[in-house]
JSON list of C-alpha atoms in Angstrom, two decimals:
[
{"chain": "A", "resi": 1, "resn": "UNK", "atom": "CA", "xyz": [-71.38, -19.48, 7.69]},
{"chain": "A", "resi": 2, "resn": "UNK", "atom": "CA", "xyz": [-72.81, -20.23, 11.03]},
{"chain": "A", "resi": 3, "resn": "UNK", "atom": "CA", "xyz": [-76.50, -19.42, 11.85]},
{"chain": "A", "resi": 4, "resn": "UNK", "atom": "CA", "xyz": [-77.03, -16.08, 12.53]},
{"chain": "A", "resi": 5, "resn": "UNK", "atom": "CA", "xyz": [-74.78, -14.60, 9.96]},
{"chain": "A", "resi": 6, "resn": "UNK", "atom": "CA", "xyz": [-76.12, -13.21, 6.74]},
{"chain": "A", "resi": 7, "resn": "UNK", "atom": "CA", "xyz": [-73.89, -11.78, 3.94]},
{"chain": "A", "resi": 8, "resn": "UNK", "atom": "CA", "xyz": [-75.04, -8.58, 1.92]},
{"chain": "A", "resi": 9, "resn": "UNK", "atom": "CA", "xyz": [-74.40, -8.99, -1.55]},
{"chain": "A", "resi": 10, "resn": "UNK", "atom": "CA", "xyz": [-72.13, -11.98, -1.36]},
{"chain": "A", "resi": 11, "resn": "UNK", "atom": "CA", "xyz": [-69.80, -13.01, -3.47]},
{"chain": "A", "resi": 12, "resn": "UNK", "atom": "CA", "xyz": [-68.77, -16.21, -2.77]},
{"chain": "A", "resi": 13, "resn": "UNK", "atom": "CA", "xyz": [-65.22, -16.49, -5.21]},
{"chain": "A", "resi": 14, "resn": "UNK", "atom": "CA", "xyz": [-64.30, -13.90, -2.65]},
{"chain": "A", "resi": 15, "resn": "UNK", "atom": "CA", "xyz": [-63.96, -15.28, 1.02]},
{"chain": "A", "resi": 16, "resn": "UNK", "atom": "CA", "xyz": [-62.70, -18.63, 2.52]},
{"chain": "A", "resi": 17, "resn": "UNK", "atom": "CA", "xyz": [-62.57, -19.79, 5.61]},
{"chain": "A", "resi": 18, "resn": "UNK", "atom": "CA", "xyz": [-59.66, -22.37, 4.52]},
{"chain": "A", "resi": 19, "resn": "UNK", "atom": "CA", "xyz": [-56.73, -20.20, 3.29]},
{"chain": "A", "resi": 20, "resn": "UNK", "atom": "CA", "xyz": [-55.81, -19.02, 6.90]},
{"chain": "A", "resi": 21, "resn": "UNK", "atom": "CA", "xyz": [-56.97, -21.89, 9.14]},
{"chain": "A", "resi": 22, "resn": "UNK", "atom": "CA", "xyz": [-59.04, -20.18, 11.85]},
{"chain": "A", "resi": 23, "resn": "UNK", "atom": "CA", "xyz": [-60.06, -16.98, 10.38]},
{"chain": "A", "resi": 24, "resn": "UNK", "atom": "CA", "xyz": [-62.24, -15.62, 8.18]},
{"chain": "A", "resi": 25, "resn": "UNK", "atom": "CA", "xyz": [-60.47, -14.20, 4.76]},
{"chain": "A", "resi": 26, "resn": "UNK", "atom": "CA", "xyz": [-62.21, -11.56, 2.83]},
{"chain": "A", "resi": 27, "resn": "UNK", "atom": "CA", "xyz": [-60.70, -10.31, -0.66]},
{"chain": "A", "resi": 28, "resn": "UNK", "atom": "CA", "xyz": [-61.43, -6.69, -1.12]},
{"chain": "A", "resi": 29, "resn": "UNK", "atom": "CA", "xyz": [-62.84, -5.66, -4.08]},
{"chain": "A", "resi": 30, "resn": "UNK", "atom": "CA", "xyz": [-63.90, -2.05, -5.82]},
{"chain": "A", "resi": 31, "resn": "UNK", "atom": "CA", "xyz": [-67.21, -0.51, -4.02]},
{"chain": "A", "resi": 32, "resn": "UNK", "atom": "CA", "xyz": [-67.47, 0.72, -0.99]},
{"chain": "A", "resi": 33, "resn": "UNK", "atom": "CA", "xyz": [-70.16, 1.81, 1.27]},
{"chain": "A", "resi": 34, "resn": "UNK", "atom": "CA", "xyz": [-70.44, 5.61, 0.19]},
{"chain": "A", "resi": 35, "resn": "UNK", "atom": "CA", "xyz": [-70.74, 4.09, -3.61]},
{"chain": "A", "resi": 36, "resn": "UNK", "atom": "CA", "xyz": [-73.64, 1.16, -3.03]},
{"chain": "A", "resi": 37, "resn": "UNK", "atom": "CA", "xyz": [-71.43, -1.10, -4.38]},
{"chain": "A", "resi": 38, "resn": "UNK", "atom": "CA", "xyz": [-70.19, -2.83, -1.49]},
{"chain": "A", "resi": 39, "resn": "UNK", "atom": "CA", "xyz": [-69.62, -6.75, -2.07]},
{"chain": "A", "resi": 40, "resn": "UNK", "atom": "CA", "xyz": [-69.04, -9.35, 1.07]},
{"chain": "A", "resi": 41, "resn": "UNK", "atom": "CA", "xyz": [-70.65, -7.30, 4.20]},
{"chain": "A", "resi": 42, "resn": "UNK", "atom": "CA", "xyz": [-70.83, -10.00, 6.73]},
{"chain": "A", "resi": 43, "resn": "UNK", "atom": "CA", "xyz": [-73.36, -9.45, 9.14]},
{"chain": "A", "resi": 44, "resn": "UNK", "atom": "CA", "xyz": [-75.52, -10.44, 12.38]},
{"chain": "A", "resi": 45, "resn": "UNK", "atom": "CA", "xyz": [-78.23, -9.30, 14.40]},
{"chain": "A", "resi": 46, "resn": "UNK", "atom": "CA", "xyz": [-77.73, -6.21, 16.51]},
{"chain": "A", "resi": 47, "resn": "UNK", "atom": "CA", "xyz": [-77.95, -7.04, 20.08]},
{"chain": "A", "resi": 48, "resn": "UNK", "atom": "CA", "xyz": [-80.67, -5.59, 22.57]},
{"chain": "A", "resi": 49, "resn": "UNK", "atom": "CA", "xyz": [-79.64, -1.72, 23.71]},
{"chain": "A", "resi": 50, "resn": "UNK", "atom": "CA", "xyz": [-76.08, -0.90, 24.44]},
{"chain": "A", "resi": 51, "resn": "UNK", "atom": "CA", "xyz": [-73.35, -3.51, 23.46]},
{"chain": "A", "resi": 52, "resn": "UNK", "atom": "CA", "xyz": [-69.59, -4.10, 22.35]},
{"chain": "A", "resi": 53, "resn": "UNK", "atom": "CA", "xyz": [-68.21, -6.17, 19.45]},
{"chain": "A", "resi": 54, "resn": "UNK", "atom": "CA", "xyz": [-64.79, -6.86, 18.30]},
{"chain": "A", "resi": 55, "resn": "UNK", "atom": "CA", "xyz": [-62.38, -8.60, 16.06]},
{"chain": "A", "resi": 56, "resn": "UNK", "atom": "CA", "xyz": [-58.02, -9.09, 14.92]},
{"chain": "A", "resi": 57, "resn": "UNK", "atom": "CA", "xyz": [-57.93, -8.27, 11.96]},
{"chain": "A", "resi": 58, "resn": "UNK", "atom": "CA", "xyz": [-55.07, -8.79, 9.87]},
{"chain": "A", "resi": 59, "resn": "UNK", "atom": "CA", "xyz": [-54.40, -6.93, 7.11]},
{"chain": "A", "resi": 60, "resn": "UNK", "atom": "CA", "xyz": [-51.68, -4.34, 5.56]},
{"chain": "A", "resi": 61, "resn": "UNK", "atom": "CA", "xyz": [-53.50, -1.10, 3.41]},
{"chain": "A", "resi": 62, "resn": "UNK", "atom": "CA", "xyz": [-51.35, -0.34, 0.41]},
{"chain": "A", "resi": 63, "resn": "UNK", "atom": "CA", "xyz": [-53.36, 2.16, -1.40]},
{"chain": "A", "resi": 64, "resn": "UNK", "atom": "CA", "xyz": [-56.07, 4.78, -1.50]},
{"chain": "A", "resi": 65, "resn": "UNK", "atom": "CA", "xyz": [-59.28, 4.02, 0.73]},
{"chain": "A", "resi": 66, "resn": "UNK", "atom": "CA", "xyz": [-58.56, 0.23, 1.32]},
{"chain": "A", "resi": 67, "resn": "UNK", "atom": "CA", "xyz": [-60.41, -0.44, 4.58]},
{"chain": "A", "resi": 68, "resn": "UNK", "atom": "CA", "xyz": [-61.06, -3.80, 6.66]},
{"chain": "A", "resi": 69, "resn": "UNK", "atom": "CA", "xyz": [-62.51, -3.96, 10.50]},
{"chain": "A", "resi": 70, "resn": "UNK", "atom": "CA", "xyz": [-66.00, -3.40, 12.25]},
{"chain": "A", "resi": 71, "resn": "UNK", "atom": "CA", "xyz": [-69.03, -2.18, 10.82]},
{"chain": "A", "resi": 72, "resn": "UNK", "atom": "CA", "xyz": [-72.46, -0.69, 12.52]},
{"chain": "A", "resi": 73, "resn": "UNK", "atom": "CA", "xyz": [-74.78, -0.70, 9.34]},
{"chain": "A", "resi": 74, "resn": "UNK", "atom": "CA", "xyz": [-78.23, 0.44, 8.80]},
{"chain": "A", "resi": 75, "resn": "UNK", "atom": "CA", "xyz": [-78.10, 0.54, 5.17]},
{"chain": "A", "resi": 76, "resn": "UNK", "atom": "CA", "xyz": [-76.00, 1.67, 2.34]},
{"chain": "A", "resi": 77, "resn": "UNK", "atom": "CA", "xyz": [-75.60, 5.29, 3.46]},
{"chain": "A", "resi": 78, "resn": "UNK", "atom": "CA", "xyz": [-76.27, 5.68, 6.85]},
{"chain": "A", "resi": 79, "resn": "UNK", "atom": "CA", "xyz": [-72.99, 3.35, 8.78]},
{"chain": "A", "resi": 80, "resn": "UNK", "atom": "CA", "xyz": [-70.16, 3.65, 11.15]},
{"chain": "A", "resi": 81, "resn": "UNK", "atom": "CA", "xyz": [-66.80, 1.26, 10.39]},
{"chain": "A", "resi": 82, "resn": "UNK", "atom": "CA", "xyz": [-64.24, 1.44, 12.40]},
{"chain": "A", "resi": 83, "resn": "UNK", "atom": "CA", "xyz": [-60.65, -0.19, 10.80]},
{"chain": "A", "resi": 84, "resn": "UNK", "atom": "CA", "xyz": [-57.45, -0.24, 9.33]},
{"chain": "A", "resi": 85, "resn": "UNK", "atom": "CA", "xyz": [-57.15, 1.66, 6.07]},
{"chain": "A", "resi": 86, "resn": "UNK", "atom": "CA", "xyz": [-55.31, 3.92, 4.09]},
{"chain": "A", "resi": 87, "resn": "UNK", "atom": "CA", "xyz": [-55.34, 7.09, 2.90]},
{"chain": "A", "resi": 88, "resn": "UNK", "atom": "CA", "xyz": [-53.03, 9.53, 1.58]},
{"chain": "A", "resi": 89, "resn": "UNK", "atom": "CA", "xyz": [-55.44, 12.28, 1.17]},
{"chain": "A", "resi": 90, "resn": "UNK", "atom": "CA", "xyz": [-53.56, 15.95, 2.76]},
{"chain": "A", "resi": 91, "resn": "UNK", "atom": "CA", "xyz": [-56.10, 16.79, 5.30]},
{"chain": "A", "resi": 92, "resn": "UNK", "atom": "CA", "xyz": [-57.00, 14.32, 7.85]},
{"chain": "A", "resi": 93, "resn": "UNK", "atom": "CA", "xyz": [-54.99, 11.00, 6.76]},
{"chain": "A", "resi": 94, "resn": "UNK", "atom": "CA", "xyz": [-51.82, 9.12, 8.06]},
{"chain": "A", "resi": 95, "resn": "UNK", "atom": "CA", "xyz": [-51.52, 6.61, 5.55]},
{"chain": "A", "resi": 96, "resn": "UNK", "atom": "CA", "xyz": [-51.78, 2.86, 6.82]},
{"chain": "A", "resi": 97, "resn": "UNK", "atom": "CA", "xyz": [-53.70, 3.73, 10.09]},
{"chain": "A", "resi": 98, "resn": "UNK", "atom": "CA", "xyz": [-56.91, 3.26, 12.17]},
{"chain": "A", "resi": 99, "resn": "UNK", "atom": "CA", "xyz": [-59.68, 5.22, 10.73]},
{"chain": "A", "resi": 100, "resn": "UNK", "atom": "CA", "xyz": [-63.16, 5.70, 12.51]},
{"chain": "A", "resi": 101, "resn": "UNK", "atom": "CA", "xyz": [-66.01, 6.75, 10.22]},
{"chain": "A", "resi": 102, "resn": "UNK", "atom": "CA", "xyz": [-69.39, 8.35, 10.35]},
{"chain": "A", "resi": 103, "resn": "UNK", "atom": "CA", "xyz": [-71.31, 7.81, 7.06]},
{"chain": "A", "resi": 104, "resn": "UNK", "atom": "CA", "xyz": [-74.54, 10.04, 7.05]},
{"chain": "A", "resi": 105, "resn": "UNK", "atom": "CA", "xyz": [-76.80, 10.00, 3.98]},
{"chain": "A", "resi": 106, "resn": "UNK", "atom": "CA", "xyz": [-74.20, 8.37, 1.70]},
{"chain": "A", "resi": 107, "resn": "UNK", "atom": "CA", "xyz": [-71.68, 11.16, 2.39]},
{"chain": "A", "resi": 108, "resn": "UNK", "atom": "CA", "xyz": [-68.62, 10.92, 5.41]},
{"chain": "A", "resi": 109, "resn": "UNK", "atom": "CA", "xyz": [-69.67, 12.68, 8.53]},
{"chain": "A", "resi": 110, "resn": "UNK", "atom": "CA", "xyz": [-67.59, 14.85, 11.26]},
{"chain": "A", "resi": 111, "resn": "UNK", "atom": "CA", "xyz": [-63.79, 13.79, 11.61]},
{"chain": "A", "resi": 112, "resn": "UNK", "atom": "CA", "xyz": [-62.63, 10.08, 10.59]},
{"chain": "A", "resi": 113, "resn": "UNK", "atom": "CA", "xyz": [-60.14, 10.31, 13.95]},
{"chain": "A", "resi": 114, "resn": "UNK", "atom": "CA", "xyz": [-57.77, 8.78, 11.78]},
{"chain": "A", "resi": 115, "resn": "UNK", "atom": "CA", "xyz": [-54.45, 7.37, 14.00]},
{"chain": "A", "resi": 116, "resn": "UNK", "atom": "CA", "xyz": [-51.08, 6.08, 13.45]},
{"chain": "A", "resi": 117, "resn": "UNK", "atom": "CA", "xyz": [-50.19, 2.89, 14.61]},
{"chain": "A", "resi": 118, "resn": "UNK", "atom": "CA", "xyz": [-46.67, 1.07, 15.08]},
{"chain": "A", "resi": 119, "resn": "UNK", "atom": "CA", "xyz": [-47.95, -2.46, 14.32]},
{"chain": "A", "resi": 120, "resn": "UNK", "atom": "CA", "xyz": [-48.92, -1.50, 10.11]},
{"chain": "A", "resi": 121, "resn": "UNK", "atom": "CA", "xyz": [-50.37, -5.30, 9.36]},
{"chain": "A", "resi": 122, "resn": "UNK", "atom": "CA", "xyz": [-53.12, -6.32, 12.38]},
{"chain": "A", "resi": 123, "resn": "UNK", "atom": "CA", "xyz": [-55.35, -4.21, 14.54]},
{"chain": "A", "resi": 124, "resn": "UNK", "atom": "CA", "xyz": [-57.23, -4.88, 17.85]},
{"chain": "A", "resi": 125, "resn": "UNK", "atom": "CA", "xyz": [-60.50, -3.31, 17.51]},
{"chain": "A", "resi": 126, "resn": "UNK", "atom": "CA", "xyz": [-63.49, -2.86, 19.61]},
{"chain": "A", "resi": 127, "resn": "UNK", "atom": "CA", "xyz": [-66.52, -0.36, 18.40]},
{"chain": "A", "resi": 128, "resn": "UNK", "atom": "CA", "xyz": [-68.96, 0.25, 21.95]},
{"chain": "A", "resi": 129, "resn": "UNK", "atom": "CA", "xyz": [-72.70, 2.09, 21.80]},
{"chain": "A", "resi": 130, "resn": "UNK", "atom": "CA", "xyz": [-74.01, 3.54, 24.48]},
{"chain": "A", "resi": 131, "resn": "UNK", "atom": "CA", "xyz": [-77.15, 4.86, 23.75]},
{"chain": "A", "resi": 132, "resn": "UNK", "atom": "CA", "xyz": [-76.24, 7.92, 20.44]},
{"chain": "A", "resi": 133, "resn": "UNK", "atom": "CA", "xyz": [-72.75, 7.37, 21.48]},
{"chain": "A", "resi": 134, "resn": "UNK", "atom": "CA", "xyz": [-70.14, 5.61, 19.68]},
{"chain": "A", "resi": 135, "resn": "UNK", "atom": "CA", "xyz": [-66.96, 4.71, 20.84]},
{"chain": "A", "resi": 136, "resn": "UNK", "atom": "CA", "xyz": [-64.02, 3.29, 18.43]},
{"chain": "A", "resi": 137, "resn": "UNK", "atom": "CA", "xyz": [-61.11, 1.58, 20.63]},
{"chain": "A", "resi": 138, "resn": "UNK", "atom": "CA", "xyz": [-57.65, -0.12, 19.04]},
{"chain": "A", "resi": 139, "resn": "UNK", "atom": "CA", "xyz": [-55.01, -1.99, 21.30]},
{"chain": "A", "resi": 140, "resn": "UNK", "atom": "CA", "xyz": [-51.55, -2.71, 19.68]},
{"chain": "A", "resi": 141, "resn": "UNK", "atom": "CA", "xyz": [-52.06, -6.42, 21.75]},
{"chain": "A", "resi": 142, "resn": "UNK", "atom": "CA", "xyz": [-55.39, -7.34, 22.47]},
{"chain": "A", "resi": 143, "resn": "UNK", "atom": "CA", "xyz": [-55.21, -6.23, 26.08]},
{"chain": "A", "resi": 144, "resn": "UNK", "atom": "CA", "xyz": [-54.26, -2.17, 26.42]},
{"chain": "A", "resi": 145, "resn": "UNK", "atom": "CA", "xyz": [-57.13, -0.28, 24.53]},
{"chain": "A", "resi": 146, "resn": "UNK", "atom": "CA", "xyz": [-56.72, 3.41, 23.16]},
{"chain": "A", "resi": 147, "resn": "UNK", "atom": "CA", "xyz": [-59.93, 5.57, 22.61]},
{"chain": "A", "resi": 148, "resn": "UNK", "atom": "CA", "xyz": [-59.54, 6.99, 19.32]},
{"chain": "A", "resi": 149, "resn": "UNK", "atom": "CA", "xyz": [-62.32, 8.95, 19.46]},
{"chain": "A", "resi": 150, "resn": "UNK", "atom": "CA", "xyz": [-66.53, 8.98, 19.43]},
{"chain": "A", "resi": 151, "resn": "UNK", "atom": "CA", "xyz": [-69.62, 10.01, 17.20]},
{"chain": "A", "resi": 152, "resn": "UNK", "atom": "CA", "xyz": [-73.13, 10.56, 18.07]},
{"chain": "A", "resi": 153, "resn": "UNK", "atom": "CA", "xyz": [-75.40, 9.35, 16.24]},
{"chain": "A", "resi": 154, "resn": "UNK", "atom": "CA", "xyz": [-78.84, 8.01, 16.33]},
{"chain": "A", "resi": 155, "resn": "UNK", "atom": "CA", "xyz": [-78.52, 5.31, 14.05]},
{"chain": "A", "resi": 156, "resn": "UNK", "atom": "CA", "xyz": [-81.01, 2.71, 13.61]},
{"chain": "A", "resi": 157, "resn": "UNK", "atom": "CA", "xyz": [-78.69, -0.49, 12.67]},
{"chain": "A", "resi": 158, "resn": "UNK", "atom": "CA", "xyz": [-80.09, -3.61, 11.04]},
{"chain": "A", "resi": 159, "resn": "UNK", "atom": "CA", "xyz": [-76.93, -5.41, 11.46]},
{"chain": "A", "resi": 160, "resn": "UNK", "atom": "CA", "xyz": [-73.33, -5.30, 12.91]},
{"chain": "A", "resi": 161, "resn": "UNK", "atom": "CA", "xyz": [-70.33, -7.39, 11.44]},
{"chain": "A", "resi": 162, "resn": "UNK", "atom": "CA", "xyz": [-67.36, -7.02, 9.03]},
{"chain": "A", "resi": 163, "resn": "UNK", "atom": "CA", "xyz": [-66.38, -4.91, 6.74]},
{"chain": "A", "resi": 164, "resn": "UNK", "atom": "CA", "xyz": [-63.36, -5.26, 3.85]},
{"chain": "A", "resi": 165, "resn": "UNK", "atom": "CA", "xyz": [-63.88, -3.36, 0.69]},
{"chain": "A", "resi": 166, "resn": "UNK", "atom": "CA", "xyz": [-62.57, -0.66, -1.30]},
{"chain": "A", "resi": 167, "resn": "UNK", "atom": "CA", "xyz": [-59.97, -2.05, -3.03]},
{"chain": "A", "resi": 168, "resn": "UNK", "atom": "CA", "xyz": [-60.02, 0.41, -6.50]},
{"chain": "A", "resi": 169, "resn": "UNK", "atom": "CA", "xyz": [-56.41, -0.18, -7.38]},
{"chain": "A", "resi": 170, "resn": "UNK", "atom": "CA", "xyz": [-56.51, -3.68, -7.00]},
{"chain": "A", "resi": 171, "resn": "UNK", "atom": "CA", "xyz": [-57.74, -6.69, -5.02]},
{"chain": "A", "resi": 172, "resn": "UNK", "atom": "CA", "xyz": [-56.14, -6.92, -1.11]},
{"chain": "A", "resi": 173, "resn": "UNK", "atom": "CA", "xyz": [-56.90, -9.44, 1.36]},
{"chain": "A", "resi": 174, "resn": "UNK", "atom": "CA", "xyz": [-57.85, -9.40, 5.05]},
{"chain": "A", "resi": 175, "resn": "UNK", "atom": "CA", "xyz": [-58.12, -11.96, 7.48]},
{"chain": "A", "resi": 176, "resn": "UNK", "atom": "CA", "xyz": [-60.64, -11.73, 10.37]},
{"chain": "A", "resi": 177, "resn": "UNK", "atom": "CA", "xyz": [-58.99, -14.26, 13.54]},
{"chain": "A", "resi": 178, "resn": "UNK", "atom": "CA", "xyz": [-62.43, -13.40, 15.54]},
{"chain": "A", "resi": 179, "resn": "UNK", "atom": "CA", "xyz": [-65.75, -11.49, 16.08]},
{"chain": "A", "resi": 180, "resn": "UNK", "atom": "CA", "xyz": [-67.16, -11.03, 19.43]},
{"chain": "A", "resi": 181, "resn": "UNK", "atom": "CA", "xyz": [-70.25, -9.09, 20.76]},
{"chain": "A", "resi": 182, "resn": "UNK", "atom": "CA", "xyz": [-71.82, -8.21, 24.03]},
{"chain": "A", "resi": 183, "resn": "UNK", "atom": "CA", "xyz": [-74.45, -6.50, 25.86]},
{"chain": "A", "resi": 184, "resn": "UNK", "atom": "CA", "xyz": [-73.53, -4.04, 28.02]},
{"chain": "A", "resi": 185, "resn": "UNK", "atom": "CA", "xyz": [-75.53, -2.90, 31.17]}
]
């Protein structure tokens, strides 16, 4: 990995950067954030007051609680992700969709804004902070962005980066074409 980039917990039999030329290839595994068993969180500094990131990520949710995008992390209960997933759960899932989570003391906070997309294999995302505020975008191409919706939070990150994990049926893959961050005035 380039400087700057830690993993947390890595397991190295499970990401490449040579299967998909270009991009960065996680293989989900069981654990997930809420559990403490989270493998392959990749991982930078958080920059100075309020900032941007984003990434294309490529990647098609089959089953239950599959996720892959964005992830604001202060430890391993106390996060925000913002990705594709899927969920089949009756109250407040769409299946293969955008999901935007609060995670508070190891347990999910207010709504996951979860919304249906037409493309079901990539995602445009961009997370923003502003001050408590956090703002989870998605864009179909790259260029038109949708707010799908916002938490407050005062979260004290130690990291932002990539997230692709909870894979408890069985192993999925996700490919990461770019991560970007910026301050913001």
């Amino acid at each position: 990995m380039p400087s700057g980039w830690w993993w947390v917990r890595e397991d190295s039999t499970h990401w490449n950067l040579t299967e998909t030329p270009g991009s960065l290839r996680i293989v989900l595994q069981p654990g997930g954030i809420l559990d403490g068993q989270l493998n392959n969180l990749l991982l930078r500094e958080v920059p100075e007051g309020n900032f941007e990131m984003a990434t294309l990520v490529r990647f098609t949710p089959t089953s239950n609680f599959r996720f892959a995008g964005l992830l604001i992390y202060q430890d391993d209960s106390n996060a925000i992700q913002l990705g594709r997933a899927f969920c089949d759960a009756p109250d407040g899932c769409v299946g293969n969709g955008i999901y935007f989570d609060d995670i508070q003391s190891g347990e999910f906070g207010s709504t996951n804004y979860s919304t249906s997309t037409a493309n079901q294999s990539q995602a445009y995302l961009r997370l923003r902070r502003e001050g408590v505020i956090y703002t989870g975008y998605y864009s179909e191409d790259g260029t038109n962005w949708i707010v799908i919706g916002q938490h407050t939070r005062n979260l004290k990150p130690t990291g932002v980066g990539l997230i692709a994990a909870q894979a408890y049926e069985a192993e999925g893959i996700a490919d990461f074409d770019y991560f970007t961050t910026k301050e913001l005035p």
